[in-house]
Amino acid sequence: MKYLVVLGLVAFVFGQEASVPKLDGRIVGGEATSIATYPYQISLQLLSTHICGGAIISSSWIITAAHCVVNAPVPSYLSVRAGSSIRNSGGQVYSVVKVVSHPSYVSTSHDYDVALLQVSSSISTTNANVISLAASGTGPAANLTAVVTGWGATSEGGSAATTLQVVRVPVISRTDCDTAYPLQLTDRMFCAGILGVGGKDACQGDSGGPVVIDEVLYGLVSWGDGCARDDAPGVYTNLQVLRDWISINSGV
Ligand code: ARG
């Protein structure tokens, strides 16, 4: 029974990217990079298969999206690979001992899409390091450059990247993003991308991964309509409004 639930989650997460493999590993509109430059990035794995991204916020805590862990029957089905540019080899793998999903998370609206994962032992491998969390606030200002990393699909409906990818996208104002997603955005979300242009975005498999502005963690990859469409920017979990919840539950 538990296996059915897990297989269902794997099928759900990868259903979008089971089509033709792409030769060139480019996130949507990004480029290959090294974990040495983004040492806070981790690959979240379910039964040793990459399902999502995440970020190291202390030696024992990872932050990711709630939708990435919602169907894991027990924490031990999850593990975290840190310190590797390649999602399925290298670095060090840590088992997850505790999952704290936000109690207000709603799967249909993606509201409060955040979870904290405690790992079994202190993360201390090469090219693994913490990222500072943004202080409490309302969210990043429009036009700031957000750095998004992950091993997600390299095109809408495409296959996942093997090597870590990075893309830079400007933050979009609430007013502008409301026109793309009427009545769908909450205070727990912000948008980034290039409205009217598209071409650069996170995609399936990047979820839970970090959105960093000036070396500070502001968001997590959460959702979007397709990937990199000109009229549908990426939507990110707004960590500034969730700062107190993170601190209460992880001590970070
Ligand atoms: N929900 C997706 C995942 O599980 C991430 C979607 C992000 N989409 C986007 N267009 N930015 O990996």
mmCIF file of C-alpha atoms and ligand atoms in Angstrom:
data_model
loop_
_atom_site.group_PDB
_atom_site.id
_atom_site.type_symbol
_atom_site.label_atom_id
_atom_site.label_comp_id
_atom_site.label_asym_id
_atom_site.label_seq_id
_atom_site.Cartn_x
_atom_site.Cartn_y
_atom_site.Cartn_z
ATOM 1 C CA MET A 1 0.000 0.000 0.000
ATOM 2 C CA LYS A 2 2.739 2.452 0.988
ATOM 3 C CA TYR A 3 4.589 1.527 -2.208
ATOM 4 C CA LEU A 4 1.517 2.359 -4.255
ATOM 5 C CA VAL A 5 1.386 5.823 -2.714
ATOM 6 C CA VAL A 6 5.080 6.386 -3.388
ATOM 7 C CA LEU A 7 4.941 5.050 -6.927
ATOM 8 C CA GLY A 8 1.973 7.328 -7.482
ATOM 9 C CA LEU A 9 4.019 10.317 -6.325
ATOM 10 C CA VAL A 10 6.968 9.395 -8.559
ATOM 11 C CA ALA A 11 4.604 8.996 -11.501
ATOM 12 C CA PHE A 12 2.941 12.317 -10.666
ATOM 13 C CA VAL A 13 6.201 14.255 -10.384
ATOM 14 C CA PHE A 14 7.754 12.721 -13.482
ATOM 15 C CA GLY A 15 4.626 12.328 -15.574
ATOM 16 C CA GLN A 16 5.306 15.676 -17.186
ATOM 17 C CA GLU A 17 8.829 14.862 -18.249
ATOM 18 C CA ALA A 18 8.676 11.303 -19.497
ATOM 19 C CA SER A 19 8.833 12.293 -23.159
ATOM 20 C CA VAL A 20 11.695 12.677 -25.642
ATOM 21 C CA PRO A 21 15.092 13.175 -23.964
ATOM 22 C CA LYS A 22 16.859 16.411 -24.853
ATOM 23 C CA LEU A 23 20.520 16.342 -25.878
ATOM 24 C CA ASP A 24 21.480 19.646 -24.346
ATOM 25 C CA GLY A 25 20.783 20.034 -20.652
ATOM 26 C CA ARG A 26 19.407 23.552 -20.328
ATOM 27 C CA ILE A 27 16.722 24.355 -17.610
ATOM 28 C CA VAL A 28 14.257 26.489 -19.485
ATOM 29 C CA GLY A 29 16.511 29.229 -20.882
ATOM 30 C CA GLY A 30 19.343 28.667 -18.398
ATOM 31 C CA GLU A 31 22.783 27.150 -18.491
ATOM 32 C CA ALA A 32 24.746 24.333 -16.831
ATOM 33 C CA THR A 33 26.557 25.332 -13.661
ATOM 34 C CA SER A 34 28.518 23.894 -10.740
ATOM 35 C CA ILE A 35 27.384 23.068 -7.214
ATOM 36 C CA ALA A 36 30.518 24.915 -6.045
ATOM 37 C CA THR A 37 28.781 28.166 -7.057
ATOM 38 C CA TYR A 38 25.410 27.197 -5.476
ATOM 39 C CA PRO A 39 26.467 24.965 -2.531
ATOM 40 C CA TYR A 40 23.096 25.482 -0.789
ATOM 41 C CA GLN A 41 21.263 23.510 -3.509
ATOM 42 C CA ILE A 42 20.239 19.920 -2.759
ATOM 43 C CA SER A 43 18.414 17.210 -4.691
ATOM 44 C CA LEU A 44 15.455 15.811 -2.747
ATOM 45 C CA GLN A 45 15.038 12.114 -3.490
ATOM 46 C CA LEU A 46 12.187 9.685 -2.951
ATOM 47 C CA LEU A 47 13.424 6.067 -2.813
ATOM 48 C CA SER A 48 16.684 7.332 -4.370
ATOM 49 C CA THR A 49 15.013 9.111 -7.302
ATOM 50 C CA HIS A 50 15.264 12.904 -7.724
ATOM 51 C CA ILE A 51 11.843 14.507 -7.260
ATOM 52 C CA CYS A 52 12.522 18.109 -6.248
ATOM 53 C CA GLY A 53 15.074 20.706 -5.225
ATOM 54 C CA GLY A 54 15.639 22.239 -1.816
ATOM 55 C CA ALA A 55 18.077 24.460 0.064
ATOM 56 C CA ILE A 56 20.349 23.971 3.087
ATOM 57 C CA ILE A 57 19.406 26.493 5.809
ATOM 58 C CA SER A 58 21.458 24.965 8.664
ATOM 59 C CA SER A 59 23.694 21.930 9.181
ATOM 60 C CA SER A 60 20.614 19.814 9.938
ATOM 61 C CA TRP A 61 17.678 21.549 8.171
ATOM 62 C CA ILE A 62 16.593 21.687 4.528
ATOM 63 C CA ILE A 63 13.784 23.851 3.195
ATOM 64 C CA THR A 64 11.662 22.670 0.261
ATOM 65 C CA ALA A 65 8.103 22.885 -1.077
ATOM 66 C CA ALA A 66 5.256 21.174 0.804
ATOM 67 C CA HIS A 67 3.973 19.671 -2.463
ATOM 68 C CA CYS A 68 7.271 17.768 -2.777
ATOM 69 C CA VAL A 69 6.780 15.770 0.420
ATOM 70 C CA VAL A 70 3.027 15.617 0.864
ATOM 71 C CA ASN A 71 2.731 12.029 -0.331
ATOM 72 C CA ALA A 72 5.798 10.528 1.358
ATOM 73 C CA PRO A 73 4.312 8.007 3.822
ATOM 74 C CA VAL A 74 7.250 8.237 6.249
ATOM 75 C CA PRO A 75 10.327 10.549 6.385
ATOM 76 C CA SER A 76 12.730 7.648 5.769
ATOM 77 C CA TYR A 77 11.507 7.318 2.162
ATOM 78 C CA LEU A 78 13.141 10.718 1.568
ATOM 79 C CA SER A 79 16.833 11.555 1.290
ATOM 80 C CA VAL A 80 18.878 14.603 0.395
ATOM 81 C CA ARG A 81 21.907 14.643 -1.923
ATOM 82 C CA ALA A 82 24.227 17.556 -1.115
ATOM 83 C CA GLY A 83 27.521 18.674 -2.646
ATOM 84 C CA SER A 84 27.005 17.327 -6.176
ATOM 85 C CA SER A 85 26.391 19.050 -9.535
ATOM 86 C CA ILE A 86 24.890 15.768 -10.769
ATOM 87 C CA ARG A 87 21.489 14.842 -9.393
ATOM 88 C CA ASN A 88 21.979 11.056 -9.287
ATOM 89 C CA SER A 89 25.612 10.633 -8.227
ATOM 90 C CA GLY A 90 28.401 12.183 -6.161
ATOM 91 C CA GLY A 91 28.370 14.374 -3.088
ATOM 92 C CA GLN A 92 26.852 12.928 0.069
ATOM 93 C CA VAL A 93 23.374 11.481 0.692
ATOM 94 C CA TYR A 94 21.649 12.165 4.017
ATOM 95 C CA SER A 95 18.485 10.471 5.209
ATOM 96 C CA VAL A 96 15.527 12.550 6.351
ATOM 97 C CA VAL A 97 14.375 11.933 9.931
ATOM 98 C CA LYS A 98 11.637 14.542 10.296
ATOM 99 C CA VAL A 99 9.268 16.331 7.896
ATOM 100 C CA VAL A 100 7.422 19.487 8.975
ATOM 101 C CA SER A 101 4.966 20.618 6.299
ATOM 102 C CA HIS A 102 3.159 23.901 6.759
ATOM 103 C CA PRO A 103 -0.201 23.070 8.389
ATOM 104 C CA SER A 104 -1.971 25.621 6.171
ATOM 105 C CA TYR A 105 -0.652 24.137 2.896
ATOM 106 C CA VAL A 106 -3.467 23.670 0.353
ATOM 107 C CA SER A 107 -2.693 21.420 -2.605
ATOM 108 C CA THR A 108 -5.342 22.893 -4.907
ATOM 109 C CA SER A 109 -4.199 26.524 -4.572
ATOM 110 C CA HIS A 110 -0.500 25.840 -3.705
ATOM 111 C CA ASP A 111 -0.886 28.245 -0.774
ATOM 112 C CA TYR A 112 1.752 27.909 2.010
ATOM 113 C CA ASP A 113 3.917 25.656 -0.194
ATOM 114 C CA VAL A 114 6.772 25.120 2.278
ATOM 115 C CA ALA A 115 8.194 22.236 4.313
ATOM 116 C CA LEU A 116 11.208 21.718 6.578
ATOM 117 C CA LEU A 117 13.260 18.505 6.511
ATOM 118 C CA GLN A 118 15.593 17.476 9.315
ATOM 119 C CA VAL A 119 18.477 15.247 8.205
ATOM 120 C CA SER A 120 20.051 12.390 10.143
ATOM 121 C CA SER A 121 23.523 13.853 10.585
ATOM 122 C CA SER A 122 25.225 17.219 10.264
ATOM 123 C CA ILE A 123 25.771 18.235 6.613
ATOM 124 C CA SER A 124 29.509 18.697 6.290
ATOM 125 C CA THR A 125 30.530 17.524 2.825
ATOM 126 C CA THR A 126 32.550 19.534 0.264
ATOM 127 C CA ASN A 127 30.501 22.055 -1.744
ATOM 128 C CA ALA A 128 27.594 21.999 0.733
ATOM 129 C CA ASN A 129 26.838 25.178 2.623
ATOM 130 C CA VAL A 130 23.989 27.121 4.201
ATOM 131 C CA ILE A 131 22.164 30.031 2.548
ATOM 132 C CA SER A 132 20.855 32.896 4.721
ATOM 133 C CA LEU A 133 17.118 33.321 4.867
ATOM 134 C CA ALA A 134 15.590 36.698 4.057
ATOM 135 C CA ALA A 135 14.286 38.562 7.105
ATOM 136 C CA SER A 136 10.517 38.852 7.707
ATOM 137 C CA GLY A 137 8.873 41.120 5.163
ATOM 138 C CA THR A 138 6.301 41.301 2.418
ATOM 139 C CA GLY A 139 8.390 39.858 -0.421
ATOM 140 C CA PRO A 140 11.097 40.938 -2.879
ATOM 141 C CA ALA A 141 10.653 44.173 -4.833
ATOM 142 C CA ALA A 142 9.802 44.076 -8.535
ATOM 143 C CA ASN A 143 12.681 43.989 -11.025
ATOM 144 C CA LEU A 144 15.269 42.535 -8.627
ATOM 145 C CA THR A 145 17.180 39.673 -10.280
ATOM 146 C CA ALA A 146 16.309 36.249 -8.871
ATOM 147 C CA VAL A 147 18.728 33.339 -9.320
ATOM 148 C CA VAL A 148 16.897 30.022 -9.698
ATOM 149 C CA THR A 149 18.713 26.671 -9.770
ATOM 150 C CA GLY A 150 17.680 23.053 -10.218
ATOM 151 C CA TRP A 151 17.672 19.792 -12.134
ATOM 152 C CA GLY A 152 14.145 20.184 -13.494
ATOM 153 C CA ALA A 153 12.839 19.763 -17.017
ATOM 154 C CA THR A 154 14.719 21.749 -19.662
ATOM 155 C CA SER A 155 11.552 22.544 -21.619
ATOM 156 C CA GLU A 156 7.825 22.282 -20.966
ATOM 157 C CA GLY A 157 7.063 18.558 -21.054
ATOM 158 C CA GLY A 158 10.786 17.828 -21.500
ATOM 159 C CA SER A 159 13.190 15.670 -19.525
ATOM 160 C CA ALA A 160 15.072 16.538 -16.321
ATOM 161 C CA ALA A 161 18.618 17.880 -16.454
ATOM 162 C CA THR A 162 21.463 15.683 -15.201
ATOM 163 C CA THR A 163 23.765 18.625 -14.426
ATOM 164 C CA LEU A 164 22.617 21.510 -12.232
ATOM 165 C CA GLN A 165 21.172 24.425 -14.211
ATOM 166 C CA VAL A 166 20.865 28.120 -13.352
ATOM 167 C CA VAL A 167 18.612 30.836 -14.730
ATOM 168 C CA ARG A 168 18.203 34.527 -13.826
ATOM 169 C CA VAL A 169 14.736 36.083 -13.930
ATOM 170 C CA PRO A 170 13.402 39.467 -12.753
ATOM 171 C CA VAL A 171 10.814 39.636 -9.946
ATOM 172 C CA ILE A 172 7.386 40.710 -11.259
ATOM 173 C CA SER A 173 5.124 43.082 -9.294
ATOM 174 C CA ARG A 174 1.946 41.692 -7.721
ATOM 175 C CA THR A 175 -0.198 43.925 -9.926
ATOM 176 C CA ASP A 176 1.447 42.665 -13.120
ATOM 177 C CA CYS A 177 1.375 39.030 -12.028
ATOM 178 C CA ASP A 178 -2.315 39.280 -11.092
ATOM 179 C CA THR A 179 -3.070 39.894 -14.762
ATOM 180 C CA ALA A 180 -1.396 36.552 -15.601
ATOM 181 C CA TYR A 181 -3.052 34.634 -12.750
ATOM 182 C CA PRO A 182 -6.315 36.396 -11.803
ATOM 183 C CA LEU A 183 -7.563 35.500 -8.293
ATOM 184 C CA GLN A 184 -4.851 32.839 -7.854
ATOM 185 C CA LEU A 185 -2.056 34.668 -6.035
ATOM 186 C CA THR A 186 -1.877 34.889 -2.244
ATOM 187 C CA ASP A 187 0.530 36.797 0.016
ATOM 188 C CA ARG A 188 2.495 33.550 0.338
ATOM 189 C CA MET A 189 3.520 33.814 -3.353
ATOM 190 C CA PHE A 190 5.536 36.071 -5.646
ATOM 191 C CA CYS A 191 6.243 35.847 -9.371
ATOM 192 C CA ALA A 192 9.352 36.058 -11.512
ATOM 193 C CA GLY A 193 9.901 35.886 -15.242
ATOM 194 C CA ILE A 194 9.610 38.137 -18.262
ATOM 195 C CA LEU A 195 5.956 38.934 -18.981
ATOM 196 C CA GLY A 196 5.218 39.088 -22.672
ATOM 197 C CA VAL A 197 8.536 37.398 -23.498
ATOM 198 C CA GLY A 198 8.939 34.175 -21.479
ATOM 199 C CA GLY A 199 11.718 31.750 -22.372
ATOM 200 C CA LYS A 200 13.319 31.654 -18.901
ATOM 201 C CA ASP A 201 11.700 29.773 -16.035
ATOM 202 C CA ALA A 202 11.791 26.917 -13.577
ATOM 203 C CA CYS A 203 9.943 23.746 -14.619
ATOM 204 C CA GLN A 204 8.833 20.317 -13.354
ATOM 205 C CA GLY A 205 11.478 18.824 -11.049
ATOM 206 C CA ASP A 206 12.789 22.248 -9.947
ATOM 207 C CA SER A 207 10.095 22.560 -7.282
ATOM 208 C CA GLY A 208 11.184 23.277 -3.745
ATOM 209 C CA GLY A 209 14.455 24.677 -5.096
ATOM 210 C CA PRO A 210 15.966 28.013 -4.082
ATOM 211 C CA VAL A 211 15.286 31.500 -5.417
ATOM 212 C CA VAL A 212 18.153 33.714 -4.303
ATOM 213 C CA ILE A 213 18.553 37.483 -4.539
ATOM 214 C CA ASP A 214 21.872 39.065 -3.514
ATOM 215 C CA GLU A 215 23.015 35.855 -1.798
ATOM 216 C CA VAL A 216 19.855 35.630 0.347
ATOM 217 C CA LEU A 217 17.062 33.036 0.068
ATOM 218 C CA TYR A 218 13.695 34.683 -0.730
ATOM 219 C CA GLY A 219 11.669 31.935 -2.370
ATOM 220 C CA LEU A 220 11.110 28.341 -3.425
ATOM 221 C CA VAL A 221 10.025 27.050 -6.834
ATOM 222 C CA SER A 222 6.299 26.320 -6.420
ATOM 223 C CA TRP A 223 4.094 26.397 -9.543
ATOM 224 C CA GLY A 224 3.307 27.921 -12.932
ATOM 225 C CA ASP A 225 1.097 27.372 -15.952
ATOM 226 C CA GLY A 226 3.362 25.267 -18.190
ATOM 227 C CA CYS A 227 6.980 26.454 -18.266
ATOM 228 C CA ALA A 228 8.566 29.617 -19.688
ATOM 229 C CA ARG A 229 5.371 30.717 -21.470
ATOM 230 C CA ASP A 230 5.275 34.425 -22.299
ATOM 231 C CA ASP A 231 1.965 34.948 -20.474
ATOM 232 C CA ALA A 232 2.563 32.672 -17.449
ATOM 233 C CA PRO A 233 5.485 33.522 -15.135
ATOM 234 C CA GLY A 234 6.925 31.221 -12.481
ATOM 235 C CA VAL A 235 5.261 31.446 -9.064
ATOM 236 C CA TYR A 236 7.406 31.075 -5.953
ATOM 237 C CA THR A 237 6.740 30.508 -2.258
ATOM 238 C CA ASN A 238 7.273 33.882 -0.527
ATOM 239 C CA LEU A 239 9.532 32.963 2.390
ATOM 240 C CA GLN A 240 9.608 36.452 3.934
ATOM 241 C CA VAL A 241 6.012 36.079 5.099
ATOM 242 C CA LEU A 242 6.776 32.579 6.435
ATOM 243 C CA ARG A 243 9.947 33.581 8.293
ATOM 244 C CA ASP A 244 8.488 33.228 11.795
ATOM 245 C CA TRP A 245 7.028 29.773 11.054
ATOM 246 C CA ILE A 246 10.464 28.618 9.812
ATOM 247 C CA SER A 247 12.170 29.880 12.934
ATOM 248 C CA ILE A 248 9.621 28.353 15.318
ATOM 249 C CA ASN A 249 9.851 24.953 13.631
ATOM 250 C CA SER A 250 13.573 24.656 12.896
ATOM 251 C CA GLY A 251 15.257 27.135 15.193
ATOM 252 C CA VAL A 252 16.879 28.686 12.094
HETATM 253 N N1 ARG B 1 5.409 22.100 -9.550
HETATM 254 C C1 ARG B 1 6.619 21.906 -10.290
HETATM 255 C C2 ARG B 1 7.458 20.821 -9.633
HETATM 256 O O1 ARG B 1 6.925 20.022 -8.910
HETATM 257 C C3 ARG B 1 7.366 23.186 -10.492
HETATM 258 C C4 ARG B 1 6.677 24.059 -11.434
HETATM 259 C C5 ARG B 1 7.353 25.351 -11.663
HETATM 260 N N2 ARG B 1 6.816 25.854 -12.882
HETATM 261 C C6 ARG B 1 7.157 27.001 -13.416
HETATM 262 N N3 ARG B 1 6.643 27.291 -14.576
HETATM 263 N N4 ARG B 1 7.955 27.824 -12.823
HETATM 264 O O2 ARG B 1 8.624 20.641 -9.915
#
